[in-house]
């Protein structure tokens, strides 16, 4: 919604975790009724794989977050 009465200043903010961080849901959000939907993954490994596949076009599979979705069988 635009506010015609007051000027607004917006500034983008970007953040990447450290390369040794494991990305996973907070423990307090996971229950038997609400199990994790994705496996934990290492941010550095994920980022490096994305960088190799997207930026250099070396024929490496383009890894996606969906590859970590919890299913009966691993998706990668």
Short mmCIF file of C-alpha atoms in Angstrom, two decimals:
data_model
loop_
_atom_site.label_atom_id
_atom_site.label_comp_id
_atom_site.label_asym_id
_atom_site.label_seq_id
_atom_site.Cartn_x
_atom_site.Cartn_y
_atom_site.Cartn_z
CA UNK A 1 0.00 0.00 0.00
CA UNK A 2 1.36 3.42 -0.91
CA UNK A 3 1.30 6.16 1.74
CA UNK A 4 0.78 9.49 -0.01
CA UNK A 5 1.26 11.35 3.30
CA UNK A 6 4.74 10.20 4.21
CA UNK A 7 7.95 9.38 2.30
CA UNK A 8 9.31 5.87 2.72
CA UNK A 9 12.94 4.78 2.53
CA UNK A 10 13.69 1.15 1.68
CA UNK A 11 17.07 -0.54 1.83
CA UNK A 12 17.75 -4.17 0.86
CA UNK A 13 19.56 -6.37 3.35
CA UNK A 14 21.24 -9.63 2.36
CA UNK A 15 22.62 -12.29 4.69
CA UNK A 16 24.34 -15.62 4.10
CA UNK A 17 25.24 -17.98 6.94
CA UNK A 18 28.80 -19.11 7.61
CA UNK A 19 29.89 -22.05 5.43
CA UNK A 20 29.95 -24.51 8.35
CA UNK A 21 26.33 -23.82 9.41
CA UNK A 22 23.82 -26.67 9.27
CA UNK A 23 20.46 -25.35 8.05
CA UNK A 24 17.59 -27.08 9.81
CA UNK A 25 14.27 -26.26 11.51
CA UNK A 26 14.27 -25.08 15.10
CA UNK A 27 13.76 -27.98 17.52
CA UNK A 28 10.81 -26.27 19.20
CA UNK A 29 8.94 -26.21 15.87
CA UNK A 30 9.21 -29.97 15.29
CA UNK A 31 6.71 -32.36 16.90
CA UNK A 32 5.19 -35.75 16.08
CA UNK A 33 2.18 -33.89 14.69
CA UNK A 34 4.40 -31.45 12.78
CA UNK A 35 7.55 -33.35 11.67
CA UNK A 36 10.40 -31.77 9.72
CA UNK A 37 9.65 -31.55 6.01
CA UNK A 38 13.30 -31.18 4.92
CA UNK A 39 16.56 -32.83 6.00
CA UNK A 40 19.26 -30.66 7.53
CA UNK A 41 21.94 -29.54 5.09
CA UNK A 42 25.31 -27.82 5.27
CA UNK A 43 25.05 -24.28 3.90
CA UNK A 44 28.64 -24.21 2.59
CA UNK A 45 28.24 -27.44 0.64
CA UNK A 46 24.86 -26.32 -0.71
CA UNK A 47 26.20 -22.90 -1.74
CA UNK A 48 29.35 -24.33 -3.35
CA UNK A 49 27.29 -26.83 -5.36
CA UNK A 50 24.89 -24.09 -6.48
CA UNK A 51 27.80 -21.88 -7.46
CA UNK A 52 29.43 -24.64 -9.55
CA UNK A 53 26.17 -25.51 -11.30
CA UNK A 54 24.76 -22.01 -11.86
CA UNK A 55 27.66 -19.71 -12.40
CA UNK A 56 30.23 -21.82 -14.26
CA UNK A 57 27.92 -24.15 -16.24
CA UNK A 58 30.16 -27.20 -15.73
CA UNK A 59 27.40 -29.74 -16.26
CA UNK A 60 26.89 -30.26 -12.53
CA UNK A 61 23.30 -30.92 -11.44
CA UNK A 62 21.63 -27.71 -10.30
CA UNK A 63 20.92 -28.58 -6.64
CA UNK A 64 17.69 -27.21 -5.22
CA UNK A 65 16.18 -27.02 -1.73
CA UNK A 66 13.64 -29.58 -2.97
CA UNK A 67 16.47 -32.15 -3.05
CA UNK A 68 16.35 -32.09 0.77
CA UNK A 69 12.58 -32.69 1.05
CA UNK A 70 11.91 -35.68 3.30
CA UNK A 71 10.36 -38.49 1.27
CA UNK A 72 10.43 -42.27 1.35
CA UNK A 73 13.57 -42.24 -0.82
CA UNK A 74 16.35 -39.58 -0.96
CA UNK A 75 15.74 -37.25 -3.93
CA UNK A 76 19.39 -36.92 -4.93
#
